mmCIF file of C-alpha atoms in Angstrom:
data_model
loop_
_atom_site.group_PDB
_atom_site.id
_atom_site.type_symbol
_atom_site.label_atom_id
_atom_site.label_comp_id
_atom_site.label_asym_id
_atom_site.label_seq_id
_atom_site.Cartn_x
_atom_site.Cartn_y
_atom_site.Cartn_z
ATOM 1 C CA MET P 1 185.726 62.164 -65.335
ATOM 2 C CA GLU P 2 187.461 60.625 -62.047
ATOM 3 C CA ILE P 3 185.636 60.508 -59.186
ATOM 4 C CA THR P 4 188.081 61.515 -56.076
ATOM 5 C CA ASN P 5 186.041 61.948 -53.092
ATOM 6 C CA VAL P 6 181.807 60.861 -52.432
ATOM 7 C CA ASN P 7 181.474 64.848 -51.846
ATOM 8 C CA GLU P 8 181.674 64.630 -55.765
ATOM 9 C CA PHE P 9 178.442 62.357 -56.426
ATOM 10 C CA GLU P 10 176.171 64.414 -55.830
ATOM 11 C CA ALA P 11 177.312 67.114 -58.541
ATOM 12 C CA ILE P 12 176.759 63.607 -61.245
ATOM 13 C CA ALA P 13 173.183 62.719 -59.433
ATOM 14 C CA LYS P 14 172.058 66.413 -59.700
ATOM 15 C CA GLN P 15 173.395 65.899 -63.910
ATOM 16 C CA LYS P 16 171.818 63.088 -63.930
ATOM 17 C CA LEU P 17 168.108 62.486 -62.585
ATOM 18 C CA PRO P 18 164.921 64.468 -63.088
ATOM 19 C CA LYS P 19 165.013 68.039 -60.758
ATOM 20 C CA MET P 20 161.989 66.558 -57.900
ATOM 21 C CA VAL P 21 163.928 63.730 -57.683
ATOM 22 C CA PHE P 22 167.221 65.061 -57.366
ATOM 23 C CA ASP P 23 165.396 67.330 -54.985
ATOM 24 C CA TYR P 24 164.082 65.645 -52.905
ATOM 25 C CA TYR P 25 167.062 63.114 -52.075
ATOM 26 C CA ALA P 26 169.387 66.422 -51.466
ATOM 27 C CA SER P 27 166.840 68.659 -49.503
ATOM 28 C CA GLY P 28 166.506 69.083 -45.695
ATOM 29 C CA ALA P 29 163.241 71.048 -44.026
ATOM 30 C CA GLU P 30 162.983 74.954 -44.467
ATOM 31 C CA ASP P 31 166.290 76.790 -44.037
ATOM 32 C CA GLN P 32 168.444 73.345 -44.321
ATOM 33 C CA TRP P 33 170.287 74.878 -41.975
ATOM 34 C CA THR P 34 170.930 71.161 -39.515
ATOM 35 C CA LEU P 35 171.783 70.026 -43.131
ATOM 36 C CA GLY P 36 175.079 72.421 -43.186
ATOM 37 C CA GLU P 37 175.386 71.806 -40.093
ATOM 38 C CA ASN P 38 174.957 67.686 -39.758
ATOM 39 C CA ARG P 39 178.918 68.604 -42.903
ATOM 40 C CA ASN P 40 180.008 71.780 -40.758
ATOM 41 C CA ALA P 41 180.068 69.822 -37.208
ATOM 42 C CA PHE P 42 182.754 67.827 -38.950
ATOM 43 C CA SER P 43 185.384 70.152 -40.371
ATOM 44 C CA ARG P 44 185.082 72.412 -36.728
ATOM 45 C CA ILE P 45 186.309 68.475 -34.998
ATOM 46 C CA LEU P 46 190.329 68.512 -34.489
ATOM 47 C CA PHE P 47 192.871 65.485 -34.862
ATOM 48 C CA ARG P 48 195.249 65.362 -32.654
ATOM 49 C CA PRO P 49 197.672 62.547 -34.346
ATOM 50 C CA ARG P 50 200.647 60.214 -32.078
ATOM 51 C CA ILE P 51 202.816 59.597 -33.974
ATOM 52 C CA LEU P 52 206.155 57.137 -33.734
ATOM 53 C CA ILE P 53 203.044 54.044 -33.986
ATOM 54 C CA ASP P 54 203.652 50.774 -36.672
ATOM 55 C CA VAL P 55 200.899 51.019 -38.354
ATOM 56 C CA THR P 56 202.507 48.101 -41.271
ATOM 57 C CA LYS P 57 198.427 46.607 -40.482
ATOM 58 C CA ILE P 58 196.237 48.548 -40.057
ATOM 59 C CA ASP P 59 192.377 46.349 -38.692
ATOM 60 C CA VAL P 60 189.374 48.199 -40.015
ATOM 61 C CA SER P 61 186.538 45.997 -39.156
ATOM 62 C CA ALA P 62 183.760 45.917 -36.363
ATOM 63 C CA THR P 63 181.355 43.884 -34.502
ATOM 64 C CA ILE P 64 177.940 45.059 -34.634
ATOM 65 C CA LEU P 65 175.224 43.616 -31.879
ATOM 66 C CA GLY P 66 177.605 39.828 -32.862
ATOM 67 C CA TYR P 67 177.885 40.337 -36.802
ATOM 68 C CA LYS P 68 181.755 41.024 -37.700
ATOM 69 C CA ILE P 69 182.291 43.183 -41.094
ATOM 70 C CA SER P 70 184.886 44.916 -42.966
ATOM 71 C CA MET P 71 184.578 48.370 -41.280
ATOM 72 C CA PRO P 72 182.608 50.909 -38.931
ATOM 73 C CA ILE P 73 180.652 51.832 -41.520
ATOM 74 C CA MET P 74 176.701 50.886 -42.811
ATOM 75 C CA LEU P 75 174.338 51.828 -44.650
ATOM 76 C CA ALA P 76 171.431 54.326 -43.384
ATOM 77 C CA PRO P 77 167.830 53.807 -45.060
ATOM 78 C CA THR P 78 166.832 56.376 -47.771
ATOM 79 C CA ALA P 79 163.288 55.471 -49.416
ATOM 80 C CA MET P 80 162.010 54.814 -53.103
ATOM 81 C CA GLN P 81 165.880 53.477 -54.140
ATOM 82 C CA LYS P 82 164.279 53.418 -57.841
ATOM 83 C CA MET P 83 163.908 56.398 -58.467
ATOM 84 C CA ALA P 84 168.245 56.998 -58.171
ATOM 85 C CA HIS P 85 168.437 54.352 -60.965
ATOM 86 C CA PRO P 86 166.168 51.156 -62.230
ATOM 87 C CA GLU P 87 168.084 48.304 -60.392
ATOM 88 C CA GLY P 88 167.425 50.829 -56.551
ATOM 89 C CA GLU P 89 167.663 48.717 -53.207
ATOM 90 C CA TYR P 90 169.266 45.689 -55.163
ATOM 91 C CA ALA P 91 172.169 47.103 -56.599
ATOM 92 C CA THR P 92 172.295 48.825 -52.961
ATOM 93 C CA ALA P 93 171.982 45.108 -51.049
ATOM 94 C CA ARG P 94 174.464 43.831 -53.844
ATOM 95 C CA ALA P 95 176.748 45.899 -53.191
ATOM 96 C CA ALA P 96 176.724 46.499 -49.067
ATOM 97 C CA SER P 97 177.308 42.911 -49.598
ATOM 98 C CA SER P 98 180.450 42.776 -51.808
ATOM 99 C CA ALA P 99 181.855 44.821 -49.237
ATOM 100 C CA ASN P 100 180.567 43.288 -46.334
ATOM 101 C CA THR P 101 178.659 45.757 -44.089
ATOM 102 C CA ILE P 102 175.377 45.893 -43.558
ATOM 103 C CA MET P 103 172.472 47.541 -45.689
ATOM 104 C CA THR P 104 169.398 49.383 -43.851
ATOM 105 C CA LEU P 105 165.903 49.201 -45.907
ATOM 106 C CA SER P 106 163.656 51.635 -46.543
ATOM 107 C CA SER P 107 159.663 51.313 -44.428
ATOM 108 C CA TRP P 108 159.267 52.911 -48.159
ATOM 109 C CA ALA P 109 161.651 50.957 -50.535
ATOM 110 C CA THR P 110 160.464 50.944 -53.809
ATOM 111 C CA SER P 111 161.586 46.554 -53.102
ATOM 112 C CA SER P 112 159.879 44.482 -51.155
ATOM 113 C CA VAL P 113 161.915 42.979 -48.266
ATOM 114 C CA GLU P 114 161.508 39.054 -49.678
ATOM 115 C CA LYS P 115 163.436 40.878 -53.432
ATOM 116 C CA VAL P 116 165.922 42.128 -51.340
ATOM 117 C CA ALA P 117 167.282 39.582 -49.766
ATOM 118 C CA SER P 118 166.997 37.221 -52.780
ATOM 119 C CA THR P 119 170.054 39.181 -54.002
ATOM 120 C CA GLY P 120 172.376 37.508 -52.369
ATOM 121 C CA PRO P 121 173.593 36.891 -48.978
ATOM 122 C CA GLY P 122 174.597 39.480 -46.528
ATOM 123 C CA ILE P 123 173.384 41.460 -43.216
ATOM 124 C CA ARG P 124 170.603 43.534 -43.808
ATOM 125 C CA PHE P 125 168.814 45.865 -40.836
ATOM 126 C CA PHE P 126 165.189 46.601 -41.728
ATOM 127 C CA GLN P 127 164.037 50.284 -41.128
ATOM 128 C CA LEU P 128 160.145 51.148 -39.780
ATOM 129 C CA TYR P 129 157.666 53.254 -39.769
ATOM 130 C CA VAL P 130 154.588 52.790 -37.729
ATOM 131 C CA TYR P 131 151.841 53.103 -39.377
ATOM 132 C CA LYS P 132 148.042 53.620 -37.233
ATOM 133 C CA ASP P 133 147.158 49.788 -38.986
ATOM 134 C CA ARG P 134 149.063 48.139 -36.952
ATOM 135 C CA ASN P 135 148.435 45.497 -37.877
ATOM 136 C CA VAL P 136 150.230 46.057 -41.257
ATOM 137 C CA VAL P 137 153.092 46.919 -38.539
ATOM 138 C CA ALA P 138 153.272 43.791 -37.285
ATOM 139 C CA GLN P 139 153.114 42.230 -41.204
ATOM 140 C CA LEU P 140 155.543 43.870 -42.113
ATOM 141 C CA VAL P 141 157.990 42.807 -38.943
ATOM 142 C CA ARG P 142 157.035 39.071 -39.431
ATOM 143 C CA ARG P 143 158.216 40.361 -43.696
ATOM 144 C CA ALA P 144 161.540 41.530 -42.946
ATOM 145 C CA GLU P 145 161.174 38.569 -40.048
ATOM 146 C CA ARG P 146 161.653 35.496 -42.169
ATOM 147 C CA ALA P 147 163.322 37.171 -45.070
ATOM 148 C CA GLY P 148 166.701 37.058 -42.714
ATOM 149 C CA PHE P 149 167.010 40.180 -41.453
ATOM 150 C CA LYS P 150 169.013 41.194 -38.893
ATOM 151 C CA ALA P 151 167.232 43.955 -36.774
ATOM 152 C CA ILE P 152 165.166 47.123 -36.780
ATOM 153 C CA ALA P 153 165.865 50.495 -37.457
ATOM 154 C CA LEU P 154 162.385 51.877 -35.386
ATOM 155 C CA THR P 155 162.369 55.883 -36.786
ATOM 156 C CA VAL P 156 160.597 57.477 -34.077
ATOM 157 C CA ASP P 157 161.589 61.854 -35.585
ATOM 158 C CA THR P 158 158.816 61.784 -37.736
ATOM 159 C CA PRO P 159 155.215 61.720 -36.068
ATOM 160 C CA ARG P 160 154.615 64.326 -38.739
ATOM 161 C CA LEU P 161 156.816 65.045 -42.023
ATOM 162 C CA GLY P 162 159.363 67.531 -41.712
ATOM 163 C CA ARG P 163 158.622 71.120 -44.073
ATOM 164 C CA ARG P 164 161.027 70.251 -47.248
ATOM 165 C CA GLU P 165 159.809 73.204 -49.691
ATOM 166 C CA SER P 166 161.392 72.078 -52.724
ATOM 167 C CA ASP P 167 159.178 68.950 -52.327
ATOM 168 C CA ILE P 168 156.073 71.174 -52.019
ATOM 169 C CA LYS P 169 157.453 73.587 -55.384
ATOM 170 C CA ASN P 170 157.976 70.914 -56.849
ATOM 171 C CA ARG P 171 154.502 68.757 -56.124
ATOM 172 C CA PHE P 172 156.983 65.964 -55.110
ATOM 173 C CA THR P 173 154.833 62.319 -55.437
ATOM 174 C CA LEU P 174 156.289 58.619 -55.951
ATOM 175 C CA PRO P 175 157.065 58.912 -59.994
ATOM 176 C CA ALA P 176 153.994 56.222 -61.679
ATOM 177 C CA HIS P 177 155.797 53.260 -63.089
ATOM 178 C CA LEU P 178 157.183 52.730 -59.700
ATOM 179 C CA THR P 179 155.456 51.743 -55.682
ATOM 180 C CA LEU P 180 156.412 51.477 -52.261
ATOM 181 C CA LYS P 181 156.902 47.519 -52.786
ATOM 182 C CA ASN P 182 156.205 46.380 -48.996
ATOM 183 C CA PHE P 183 152.976 48.364 -49.259
ATOM 184 C CA GLU P 184 151.543 47.239 -52.610
ATOM 185 C CA GLY P 185 149.773 44.271 -51.399
ATOM 186 C CA LEU P 186 147.518 46.682 -48.852
ATOM 187 C CA ASP P 187 146.758 49.486 -50.894
ATOM 188 C CA LEU P 188 149.685 52.190 -49.035
ATOM 189 C CA GLY P 189 152.104 51.562 -52.122
ATOM 190 C CA LYS P 190 150.776 54.717 -54.023
ATOM 191 C CA MET P 191 150.508 58.179 -52.983
ATOM 192 C CA ASP P 192 147.992 61.015 -54.411
ATOM 193 C CA GLU P 193 149.260 63.791 -56.763
ATOM 194 C CA THR P 194 149.048 66.875 -54.766
ATOM 195 C CA ASN P 195 148.956 70.029 -54.735
ATOM 196 C CA ASP P 196 151.925 70.218 -52.456
ATOM 197 C CA SER P 197 154.171 67.495 -50.761
ATOM 198 C CA GLY P 198 152.854 64.220 -51.780
ATOM 199 C CA LEU P 199 154.595 62.099 -49.414
ATOM 200 C CA ALA P 200 153.863 65.116 -46.320
ATOM 201 C CA SER P 201 150.099 64.015 -47.191
ATOM 202 C CA TYR P 202 150.381 60.540 -47.576
ATOM 203 C CA VAL P 203 152.476 60.584 -43.959
ATOM 204 C CA ALA P 204 149.450 62.370 -42.378
ATOM 205 C CA GLY P 205 146.706 59.826 -43.697
ATOM 206 C CA GLN P 206 148.492 56.750 -42.773
ATOM 207 C CA ILE P 207 151.644 57.445 -40.006
ATOM 208 C CA ASP P 208 150.770 57.616 -36.150
ATOM 209 C CA ARG P 209 151.515 60.292 -34.224
ATOM 210 C CA SER P 210 150.427 58.849 -31.240
ATOM 211 C CA LEU P 211 154.134 56.595 -31.442
ATOM 212 C CA SER P 212 155.629 56.473 -28.000
ATOM 213 C CA TRP P 213 157.232 54.091 -25.809
ATOM 214 C CA LYS P 214 155.032 52.155 -25.165
ATOM 215 C CA ASP P 215 155.154 51.527 -28.807
ATOM 216 C CA VAL P 216 158.417 50.204 -28.229
ATOM 217 C CA LYS P 217 157.849 47.991 -26.087
ATOM 218 C CA TRP P 218 154.734 46.819 -27.891
ATOM 219 C CA LEU P 219 157.223 46.020 -31.259
ATOM 220 C CA GLN P 220 159.183 43.558 -28.866
ATOM 221 C CA THR P 221 156.458 41.654 -27.683
ATOM 222 C CA ILE P 222 155.839 40.684 -32.157
ATOM 223 C CA THR P 223 159.552 40.024 -32.442
ATOM 224 C CA THR P 224 162.836 38.700 -31.141
ATOM 225 C CA MET P 225 164.864 41.036 -33.516
ATOM 226 C CA PRO P 226 166.946 43.680 -31.806
ATOM 227 C CA ILE P 227 165.710 47.031 -31.784
ATOM 228 C CA LEU P 228 167.203 50.792 -32.590
ATOM 229 C CA VAL P 229 166.098 53.564 -31.939
ATOM 230 C CA LYS P 230 166.516 55.990 -34.161
ATOM 231 C CA GLY P 231 166.662 59.305 -33.987
ATOM 232 C CA VAL P 232 167.701 60.288 -30.525
ATOM 233 C CA VAL P 233 169.843 63.116 -29.776
ATOM 234 C CA THR P 234 169.334 64.041 -25.920
ATOM 235 C CA ALA P 235 170.819 62.265 -23.175
ATOM 236 C CA GLU P 236 166.978 62.671 -21.625
ATOM 237 C CA ASP P 237 165.694 60.308 -24.712
ATOM 238 C CA THR P 238 168.687 57.920 -24.372
ATOM 239 C CA ARG P 239 168.142 56.754 -21.017
ATOM 240 C CA LEU P 240 164.232 55.900 -22.179
ATOM 241 C CA ALA P 241 165.604 54.116 -24.674
ATOM 242 C CA ILE P 242 167.416 51.625 -22.436
ATOM 243 C CA GLN P 243 164.121 51.324 -20.032
ATOM 244 C CA ALA P 244 161.945 50.679 -23.078
ATOM 245 C CA GLY P 245 164.677 47.537 -24.236
ATOM 246 C CA ALA P 246 166.301 49.425 -27.430
ATOM 247 C CA ALA P 247 169.383 47.086 -28.007
ATOM 248 C CA GLY P 248 171.405 50.026 -29.878
ATOM 249 C CA ILE P 249 170.767 53.766 -30.571
ATOM 250 C CA ILE P 250 170.850 55.466 -33.712
ATOM 251 C CA VAL P 251 172.198 59.472 -32.982
ATOM 252 C CA SER P 252 170.096 60.833 -36.564
ATOM 253 C CA ASN P 253 168.123 64.029 -37.001
ATOM 254 C CA HIS P 254 167.186 62.325 -39.734
ATOM 255 C CA GLY P 255 169.794 63.590 -42.475
ATOM 256 C CA ALA P 256 168.124 67.230 -41.790
ATOM 257 C CA ARG P 257 165.215 67.313 -42.846
ATOM 258 C CA GLN P 258 162.255 66.848 -39.735
ATOM 259 C CA LEU P 259 163.519 69.849 -37.440
ATOM 260 C CA ASP P 260 165.551 72.048 -38.988
ATOM 261 C CA TYR P 261 167.728 73.822 -36.326
ATOM 262 C CA THR P 262 168.363 71.031 -33.825
ATOM 263 C CA PRO P 263 172.166 70.584 -33.715
ATOM 264 C CA ALA P 264 174.338 68.070 -35.710
ATOM 265 C CA THR P 265 174.480 65.331 -35.182
ATOM 266 C CA ALA P 266 178.009 64.510 -33.809
ATOM 267 C CA SER P 267 177.412 67.405 -32.017
ATOM 268 C CA CYS P 268 174.877 65.402 -29.760
ATOM 269 C CA LEU P 269 176.910 62.374 -30.222
ATOM 270 C CA GLU P 270 179.051 62.713 -27.022
ATOM 271 C CA GLU P 271 175.855 63.424 -25.105
ATOM 272 C CA VAL P 272 174.326 60.738 -26.071
ATOM 273 C CA VAL P 273 177.205 58.263 -25.221
ATOM 274 C CA LYS P 274 177.402 59.286 -21.561
ATOM 275 C CA ALA P 275 174.175 58.702 -21.457
ATOM 276 C CA ALA P 276 174.161 55.328 -23.225
ATOM 277 C CA GLN P 277 177.030 54.881 -19.909
ATOM 278 C CA GLY P 278 178.420 51.491 -22.245
ATOM 279 C CA ARG P 279 174.557 49.965 -21.251
ATOM 280 C CA VAL P 280 173.984 49.892 -25.852
ATOM 281 C CA PRO P 281 175.865 50.307 -28.676
ATOM 282 C CA VAL P 282 175.786 54.591 -29.649
ATOM 283 C CA PHE P 283 175.368 55.203 -33.612
ATOM 284 C CA LEU P 284 175.482 58.028 -35.892
ATOM 285 C CA ASP P 285 174.186 59.361 -39.249
ATOM 286 C CA GLY P 286 174.356 62.225 -41.090
ATOM 287 C CA GLY P 287 177.261 64.626 -42.437
ATOM 288 C CA VAL P 288 179.513 61.589 -43.103
ATOM 289 C CA ARG P 289 180.820 61.755 -46.214
ATOM 290 C CA ARG P 290 184.882 61.450 -45.488
ATOM 291 C CA GLY P 291 187.064 58.956 -43.337
ATOM 292 C CA THR P 292 187.893 61.743 -40.938
ATOM 293 C CA ASP P 293 184.086 61.880 -40.546
ATOM 294 C CA VAL P 294 184.588 58.630 -39.552
ATOM 295 C CA PHE P 295 187.191 58.158 -36.973
ATOM 296 C CA LYS P 296 185.918 61.242 -35.642
ATOM 297 C CA ALA P 297 182.356 59.590 -35.071
ATOM 298 C CA LEU P 298 183.967 56.898 -33.084
ATOM 299 C CA ALA P 299 186.673 58.683 -31.329
ATOM 300 C CA LEU P 300 183.257 60.488 -29.627
ATOM 301 C CA GLY P 301 182.057 57.504 -28.843
ATOM 302 C CA ALA P 302 180.241 56.274 -31.100
ATOM 303 C CA ALA P 303 180.448 51.655 -32.361
ATOM 304 C CA GLY P 304 179.884 53.170 -35.610
ATOM 305 C CA VAL P 305 178.094 55.088 -38.840
ATOM 306 C CA PHE P 306 175.841 54.804 -41.431
ATOM 307 C CA VAL P 307 175.638 56.518 -44.711
ATOM 308 C CA GLY P 308 172.139 58.010 -46.101
ATOM 309 C CA ARG P 309 172.298 60.452 -49.314
ATOM 310 C CA PRO P 310 175.960 59.450 -50.723
ATOM 311 C CA VAL P 311 174.112 56.064 -51.055
ATOM 312 C CA VAL P 312 171.756 57.726 -53.841
ATOM 313 C CA PHE P 313 174.453 59.726 -55.296
ATOM 314 C CA SER P 314 176.045 57.246 -56.506
ATOM 315 C CA LEU P 315 174.075 54.678 -56.921
ATOM 316 C CA ALA P 316 172.443 57.843 -58.979
ATOM 317 C CA ALA P 317 175.652 57.749 -60.559
ATOM 318 C CA ASP P 318 176.634 54.568 -61.157
ATOM 319 C CA GLY P 319 174.590 51.878 -60.426
ATOM 320 C CA GLU P 320 175.965 49.600 -58.046
ATOM 321 C CA ALA P 321 179.477 50.190 -59.270
ATOM 322 C CA GLY P 322 178.436 53.803 -57.788
ATOM 323 C CA VAL P 323 177.649 52.066 -54.688
ATOM 324 C CA LYS P 324 180.635 49.969 -54.346
ATOM 325 C CA LYS P 325 182.647 53.060 -55.063
ATOM 326 C CA MET P 326 181.305 55.283 -52.576
ATOM 327 C CA LEU P 327 181.473 52.599 -49.633
ATOM 328 C CA GLN P 328 185.794 52.036 -51.354
ATOM 329 C CA MET P 329 186.372 55.883 -51.010
ATOM 330 C CA LEU P 330 185.236 56.200 -47.455
ATOM 331 C CA ARG P 331 186.535 52.832 -46.624
ATOM 332 C CA ASP P 332 190.123 53.530 -47.041
ATOM 333 C CA GLU P 333 189.939 57.275 -46.748
ATOM 334 C CA PHE P 334 189.804 55.522 -42.523
ATOM 335 C CA GLU P 335 192.015 53.915 -42.351
ATOM 336 C CA LEU P 336 194.752 56.520 -43.915
ATOM 337 C CA THR P 337 192.810 58.910 -41.128
ATOM 338 C CA MET P 338 193.554 55.567 -38.897
ATOM 339 C CA ALA P 339 197.585 55.658 -39.716
ATOM 340 C CA LEU P 340 198.036 58.811 -39.595
ATOM 341 C CA SER P 341 196.768 59.319 -36.543
ATOM 342 C CA GLY P 342 199.049 56.169 -35.335
ATOM 343 C CA CYS P 343 195.846 53.715 -34.859
ATOM 344 C CA THR P 344 196.177 50.105 -36.020
ATOM 345 C CA PHE P 345 192.575 48.652 -34.498
ATOM 346 C CA LEU P 346 188.813 50.446 -33.901
ATOM 347 C CA ASN P 347 189.034 50.252 -29.958
ATOM 348 C CA GLU P 348 192.441 52.677 -29.813
ATOM 349 C CA ILE P 349 191.102 54.665 -31.159
ATOM 350 C CA THR P 350 190.036 57.043 -28.312
ATOM 351 C CA ARG P 351 188.922 60.382 -27.114
ATOM 352 C CA ASN P 352 191.910 61.555 -26.749
ATOM 353 C CA HIS P 353 192.692 61.926 -30.467
ATOM 354 C CA ILE P 354 190.433 64.715 -31.408
ATOM 355 C CA ILE P 355 189.412 68.051 -29.795
ATOM 356 C CA THR P 356 186.312 70.061 -29.619
ATOM 357 C CA GLU P 357 185.296 73.391 -29.453
ATOM 358 C CA GLY P 358 183.599 72.168 -26.544
ATOM 359 C CA ASP P 359 187.375 70.768 -25.633
ATOM 360 C CA VAL P 360 189.014 74.374 -26.450
ATOM 361 C CA GLN P 361 186.168 76.238 -23.936
ATOM 362 C CA ARG P 362 186.685 74.570 -21.035
ATOM 363 C CA GLN P 363 190.297 74.983 -21.415
ATOM 364 C CA ALA P 364 190.863 78.274 -21.231
ATOM 365 C CA SER P 365 188.063 78.486 -18.465
ATOM 366 C CA LYS P 366 190.774 76.718 -16.402
ATOM 367 C CA LEU P 367 193.259 79.801 -17.579
#
């Protein structure tokens, strides 16, 4: 069967993967309202295409934290990728590298930072969870830096794990043959069997609930890598993140896996962009499945987007080739969207190229 869009990888992954694994990747928190809304919010943003512009040559390349990449589409951190495919994070790293874009490696990867780095060249970021034991954190950050990772994506929306009911029903735990490789030597690489979600128990035992802005400052004392704060959805926290020295912000609701009934990231993006006032780049993750979504995010002021679930679903479907194909599809769709909107460079994508529900309401109230 010919795959024609990114959404189609999900059904293939569902066929191929054990139920516990697919449900872990696919589900959101509680009622999963935000899970649907992350997608639906994009569908409510419409285009104002400009015509009769020469679109013979289109340049979709982007510069992110000073690194030139092929497109403003990057790979979000997704945990435990060897559950999806035996090659796991290695396949993903190679696919990202061949697409000339940035991969973010999860703290909870089933492959170590060193092994992922050894897959070959590539610009890679490291996603960090802050453990109660700060020596563990310092050691991990040093290892990522030594392995050539270029930035830290600090996840700040997970003092406790969100309630993911399928994980409770399935008694989710990391399959016995796998470990969280970055913690293997610290005896934190395995998850206990529990009568609910093994991951929720692991987080409750290990992740620091006291994490605060002072820790963002502390991280800067132990690394020269820039720190992206991942999980910001309000203007207030945007300003605090910049005050705390963040080099960038990732507007994220953790793929709708933490607090349900948070607005879609596409709905929070403009508030964050306005509060940032151009001082740091703002990125978005959550619900990106089409090149049109990428264009809409950039029109709202994002410097780039990260994709999460499409990575694990395409990895499950066809390993490295699957992830490559998924990234190529998004790139091709994005380039077509630019052409049909009358844009040849990213900096030509403006707020005037889209119309949001808020715009419609403001126009109506003026009338």
